[in-house]
PDB file of C-alpha atoms in Angstrom:
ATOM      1  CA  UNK A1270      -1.370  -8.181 -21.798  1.00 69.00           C
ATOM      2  CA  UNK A1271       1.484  -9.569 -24.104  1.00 75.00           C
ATOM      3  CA  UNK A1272       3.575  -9.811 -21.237  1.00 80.00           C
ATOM      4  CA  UNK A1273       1.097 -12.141 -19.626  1.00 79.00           C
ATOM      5  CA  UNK A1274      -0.279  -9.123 -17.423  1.00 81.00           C
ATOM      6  CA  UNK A1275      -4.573  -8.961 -16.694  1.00 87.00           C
ATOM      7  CA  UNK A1276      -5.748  -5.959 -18.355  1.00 91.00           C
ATOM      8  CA  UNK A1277      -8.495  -4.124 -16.144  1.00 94.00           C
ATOM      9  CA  UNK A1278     -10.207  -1.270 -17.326  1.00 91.00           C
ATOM     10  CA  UNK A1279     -12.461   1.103 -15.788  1.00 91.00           C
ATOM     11  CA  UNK A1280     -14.453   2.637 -18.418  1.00 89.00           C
ATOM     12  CA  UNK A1281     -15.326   5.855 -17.107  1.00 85.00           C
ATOM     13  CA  UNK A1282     -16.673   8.272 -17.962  1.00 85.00           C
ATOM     14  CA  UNK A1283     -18.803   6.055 -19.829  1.00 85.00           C
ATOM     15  CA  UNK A1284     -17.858   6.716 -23.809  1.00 85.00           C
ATOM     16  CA  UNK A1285     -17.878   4.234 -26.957  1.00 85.00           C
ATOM     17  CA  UNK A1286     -14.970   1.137 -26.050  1.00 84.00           C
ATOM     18  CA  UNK A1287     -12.390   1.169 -28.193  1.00 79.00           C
ATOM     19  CA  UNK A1288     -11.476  -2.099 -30.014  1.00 82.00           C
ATOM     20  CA  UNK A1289      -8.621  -4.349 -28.914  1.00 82.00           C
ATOM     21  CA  UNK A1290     -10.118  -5.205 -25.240  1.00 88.00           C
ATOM     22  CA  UNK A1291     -10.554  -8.794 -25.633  1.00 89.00           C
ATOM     23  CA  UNK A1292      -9.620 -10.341 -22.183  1.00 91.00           C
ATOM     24  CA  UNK A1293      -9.854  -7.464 -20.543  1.00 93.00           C
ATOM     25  CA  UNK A1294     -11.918  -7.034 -17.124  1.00 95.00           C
ATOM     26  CA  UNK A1295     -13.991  -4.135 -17.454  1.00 95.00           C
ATOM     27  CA  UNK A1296     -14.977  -2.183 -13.941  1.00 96.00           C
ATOM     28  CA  UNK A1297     -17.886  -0.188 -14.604  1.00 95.00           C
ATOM     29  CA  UNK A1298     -20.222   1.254 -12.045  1.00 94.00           C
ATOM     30  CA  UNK A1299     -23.886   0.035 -12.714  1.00 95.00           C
ATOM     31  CA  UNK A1300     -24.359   3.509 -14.844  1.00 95.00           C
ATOM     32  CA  UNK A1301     -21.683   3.152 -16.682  1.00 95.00           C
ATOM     33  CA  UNK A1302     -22.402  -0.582 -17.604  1.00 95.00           C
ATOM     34  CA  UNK A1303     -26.112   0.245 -18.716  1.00 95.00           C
ATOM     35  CA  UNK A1304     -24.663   3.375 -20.802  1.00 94.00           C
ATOM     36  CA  UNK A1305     -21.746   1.155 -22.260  1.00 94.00           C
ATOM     37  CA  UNK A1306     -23.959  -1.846 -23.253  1.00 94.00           C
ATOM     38  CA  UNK A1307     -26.715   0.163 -24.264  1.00 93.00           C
ATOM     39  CA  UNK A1308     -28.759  -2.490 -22.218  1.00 95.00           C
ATOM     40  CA  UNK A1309     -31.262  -0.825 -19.150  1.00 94.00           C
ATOM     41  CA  UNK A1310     -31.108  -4.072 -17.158  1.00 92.00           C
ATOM     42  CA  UNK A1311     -27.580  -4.657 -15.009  1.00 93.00           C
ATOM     43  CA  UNK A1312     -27.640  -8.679 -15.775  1.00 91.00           C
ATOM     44  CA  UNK A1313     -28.000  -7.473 -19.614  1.00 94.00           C
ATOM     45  CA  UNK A1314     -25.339  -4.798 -19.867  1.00 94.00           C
ATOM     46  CA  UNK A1315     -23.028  -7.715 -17.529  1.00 93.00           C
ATOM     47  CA  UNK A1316     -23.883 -10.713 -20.319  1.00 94.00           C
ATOM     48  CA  UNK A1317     -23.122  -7.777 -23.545  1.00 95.00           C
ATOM     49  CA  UNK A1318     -20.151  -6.176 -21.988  1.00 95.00           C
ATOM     50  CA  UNK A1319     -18.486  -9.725 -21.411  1.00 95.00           C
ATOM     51  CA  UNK A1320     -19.548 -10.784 -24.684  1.00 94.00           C
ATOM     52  CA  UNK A1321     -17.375  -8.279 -26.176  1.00 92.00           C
ATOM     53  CA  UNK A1322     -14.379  -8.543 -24.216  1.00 93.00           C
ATOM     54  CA  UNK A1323     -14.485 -12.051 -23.348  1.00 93.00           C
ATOM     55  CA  UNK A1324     -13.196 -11.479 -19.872  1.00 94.00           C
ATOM     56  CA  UNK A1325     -15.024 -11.049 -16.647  1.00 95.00           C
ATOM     57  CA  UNK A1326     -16.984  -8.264 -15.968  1.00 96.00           C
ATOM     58  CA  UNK A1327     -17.167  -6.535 -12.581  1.00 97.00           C
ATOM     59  CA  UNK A1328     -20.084  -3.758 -11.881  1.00 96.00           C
ATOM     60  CA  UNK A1329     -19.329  -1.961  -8.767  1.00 95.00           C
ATOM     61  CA  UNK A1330     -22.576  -0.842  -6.832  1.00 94.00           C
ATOM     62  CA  UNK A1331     -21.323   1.139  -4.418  1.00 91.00           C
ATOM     63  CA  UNK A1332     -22.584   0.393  -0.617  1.00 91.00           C
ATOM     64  CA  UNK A1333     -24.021  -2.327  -2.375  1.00 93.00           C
ATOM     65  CA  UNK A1334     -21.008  -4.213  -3.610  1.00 94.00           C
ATOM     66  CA  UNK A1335     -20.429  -5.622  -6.722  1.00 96.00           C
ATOM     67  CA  UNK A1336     -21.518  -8.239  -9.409  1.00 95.00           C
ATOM     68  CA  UNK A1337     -19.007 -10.184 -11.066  1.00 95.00           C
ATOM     69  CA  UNK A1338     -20.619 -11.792 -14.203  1.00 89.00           C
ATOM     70  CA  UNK A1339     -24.514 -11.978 -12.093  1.00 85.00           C
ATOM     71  CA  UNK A1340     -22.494 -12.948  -8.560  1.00 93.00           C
ATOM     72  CA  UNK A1341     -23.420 -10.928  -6.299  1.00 94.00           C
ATOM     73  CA  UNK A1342     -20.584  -9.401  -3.691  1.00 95.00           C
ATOM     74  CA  UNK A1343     -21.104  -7.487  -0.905  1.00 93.00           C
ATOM     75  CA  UNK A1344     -19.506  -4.323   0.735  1.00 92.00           C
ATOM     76  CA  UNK A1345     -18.707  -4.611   4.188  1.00 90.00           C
ATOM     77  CA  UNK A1346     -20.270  -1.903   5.722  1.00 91.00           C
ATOM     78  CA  UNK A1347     -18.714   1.199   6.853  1.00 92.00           C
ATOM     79  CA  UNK A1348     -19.757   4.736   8.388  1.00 92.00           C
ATOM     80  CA  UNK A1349     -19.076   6.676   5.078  1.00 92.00           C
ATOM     81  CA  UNK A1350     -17.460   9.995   5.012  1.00 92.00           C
ATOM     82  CA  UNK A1351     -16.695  10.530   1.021  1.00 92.00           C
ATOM     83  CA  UNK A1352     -16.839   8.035  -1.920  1.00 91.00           C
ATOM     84  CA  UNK A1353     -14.386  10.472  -3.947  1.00 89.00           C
ATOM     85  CA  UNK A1354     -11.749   7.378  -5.003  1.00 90.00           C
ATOM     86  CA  UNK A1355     -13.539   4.508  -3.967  1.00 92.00           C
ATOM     87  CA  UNK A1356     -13.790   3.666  -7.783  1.00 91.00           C
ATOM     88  CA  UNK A1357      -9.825   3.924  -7.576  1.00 92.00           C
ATOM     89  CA  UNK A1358      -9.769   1.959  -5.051  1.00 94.00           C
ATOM     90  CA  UNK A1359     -11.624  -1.065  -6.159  1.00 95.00           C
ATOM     91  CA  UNK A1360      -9.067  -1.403  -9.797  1.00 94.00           C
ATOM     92  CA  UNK A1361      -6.065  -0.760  -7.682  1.00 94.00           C
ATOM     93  CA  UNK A1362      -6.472  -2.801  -4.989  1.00 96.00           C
ATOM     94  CA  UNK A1363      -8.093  -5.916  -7.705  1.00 97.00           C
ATOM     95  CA  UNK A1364      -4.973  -5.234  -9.841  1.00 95.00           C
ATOM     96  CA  UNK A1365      -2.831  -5.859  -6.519  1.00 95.00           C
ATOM     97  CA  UNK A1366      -4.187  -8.942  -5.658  1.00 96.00           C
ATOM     98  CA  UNK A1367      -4.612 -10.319  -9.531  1.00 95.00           C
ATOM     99  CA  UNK A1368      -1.093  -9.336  -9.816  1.00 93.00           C
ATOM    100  CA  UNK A1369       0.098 -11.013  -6.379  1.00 94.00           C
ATOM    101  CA  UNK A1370      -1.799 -14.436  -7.774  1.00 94.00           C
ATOM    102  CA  UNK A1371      -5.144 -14.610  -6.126  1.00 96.00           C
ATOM    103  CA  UNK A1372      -8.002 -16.082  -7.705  1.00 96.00           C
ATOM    104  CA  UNK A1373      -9.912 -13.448  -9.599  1.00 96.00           C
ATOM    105  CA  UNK A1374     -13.223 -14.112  -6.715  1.00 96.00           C
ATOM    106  CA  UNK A1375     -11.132 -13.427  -3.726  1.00 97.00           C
ATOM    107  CA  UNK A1376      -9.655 -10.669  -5.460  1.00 97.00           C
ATOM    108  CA  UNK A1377     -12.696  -8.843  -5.904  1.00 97.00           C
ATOM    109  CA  UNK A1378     -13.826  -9.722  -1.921  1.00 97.00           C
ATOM    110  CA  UNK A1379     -10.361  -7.670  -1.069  1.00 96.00           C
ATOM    111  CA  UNK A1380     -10.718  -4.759  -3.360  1.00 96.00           C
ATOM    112  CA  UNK A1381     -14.597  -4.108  -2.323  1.00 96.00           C
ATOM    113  CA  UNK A1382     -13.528  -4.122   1.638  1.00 96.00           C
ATOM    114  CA  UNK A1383     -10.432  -1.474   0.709  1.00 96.00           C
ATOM    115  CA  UNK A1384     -12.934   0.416  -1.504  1.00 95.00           C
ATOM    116  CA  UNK A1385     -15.422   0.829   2.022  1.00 94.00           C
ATOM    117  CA  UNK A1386     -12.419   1.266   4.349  1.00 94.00           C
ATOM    118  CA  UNK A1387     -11.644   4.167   1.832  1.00 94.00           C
ATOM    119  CA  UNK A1388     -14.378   6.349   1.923  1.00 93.00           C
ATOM    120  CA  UNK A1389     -14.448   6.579   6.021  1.00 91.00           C
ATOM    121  CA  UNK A1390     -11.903   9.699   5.321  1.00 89.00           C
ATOM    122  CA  UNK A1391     -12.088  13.063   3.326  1.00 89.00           C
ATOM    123  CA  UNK A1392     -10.563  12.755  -0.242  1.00 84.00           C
ATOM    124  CA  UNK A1393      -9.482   9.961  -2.282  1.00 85.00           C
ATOM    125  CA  UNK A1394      -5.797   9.725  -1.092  1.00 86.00           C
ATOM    126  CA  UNK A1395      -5.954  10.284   2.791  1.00 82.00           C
ATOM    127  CA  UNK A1396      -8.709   7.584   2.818  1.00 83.00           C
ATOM    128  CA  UNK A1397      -6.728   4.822   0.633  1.00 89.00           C
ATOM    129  CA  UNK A1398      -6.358   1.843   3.492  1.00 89.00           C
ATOM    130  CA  UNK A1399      -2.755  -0.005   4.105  1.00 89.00           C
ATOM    131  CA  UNK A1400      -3.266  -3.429   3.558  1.00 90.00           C
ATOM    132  CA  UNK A1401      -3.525  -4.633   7.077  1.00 90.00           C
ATOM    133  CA  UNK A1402      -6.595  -2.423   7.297  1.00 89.00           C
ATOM    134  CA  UNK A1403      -7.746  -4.634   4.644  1.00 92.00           C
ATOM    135  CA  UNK A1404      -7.029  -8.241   5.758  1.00 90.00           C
ATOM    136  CA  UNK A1405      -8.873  -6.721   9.103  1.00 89.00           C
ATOM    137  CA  UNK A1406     -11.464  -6.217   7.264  1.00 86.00           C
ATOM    138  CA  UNK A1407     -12.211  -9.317   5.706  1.00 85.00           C
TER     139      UNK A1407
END
């Protein structure tokens, strides 16, 4: 971040944040965000975990998509194989696209169509799509 860089963060395993994450986007699946926030409602656990960073907050939902702060996205759909890295998936491909420039809502629409395209394979590296996969996608 001091080097003008967007921190993202996947908190998981869910544990206690750690101070210091101010402007940081946090990535948490739905779980994760309730567990973090100590909230039971999604919207709630969004509005807390924002509140402490500051920054956007993206909850992946898996087939379901993803909220960005109460925005819904969706997944395109896929014939699913193995989820193992989709989670991996969705930070590196956002962190791609934040870093190449886009703006932070097309950037999520990206990195939720490589994290379907990437469970239609066995195992979290064989199933990471190329890029072109991607653009297809959209």
């Amino acid at each position: 971040r001091a080097a003008g860089w967007q921190g993202i963060l996947n908190p998981a395993p869910a544990r206690e944040l750690i101070d210091g994450l101010e402007g940081v986007i946090l990535t948490p699946n739905a779980d994760e965000a309730r567990r973090l926030s100590g909230e039971h409602d999604v919207a709630a656990a969004t509005r807390a975990l924002s509140a402490r960073t500051g920054a956007p907050v993206l909850i992946t939902l898996g087939a379901d998509g993803a909220l960005l702060d109460g925005e819904s996205f969706p997944a395109p759909p896929v014939d699913v194989v193995d989820t193992t890295g989709a989670g991996d998936a969705v930070n590196g491909a956002l962190a791609a696209q934040l870093a190449a420039g886009e703006p932070l809502r097309d950037a999520v629409a990206f990195a939720l169509a490589a994290a379907s395209l990437s469970t239609r394979s066995p195992g979290a590296r064989a199933g990471m799509p190329r890029r072109a996969d991607v653009l297809a996608a959209l």
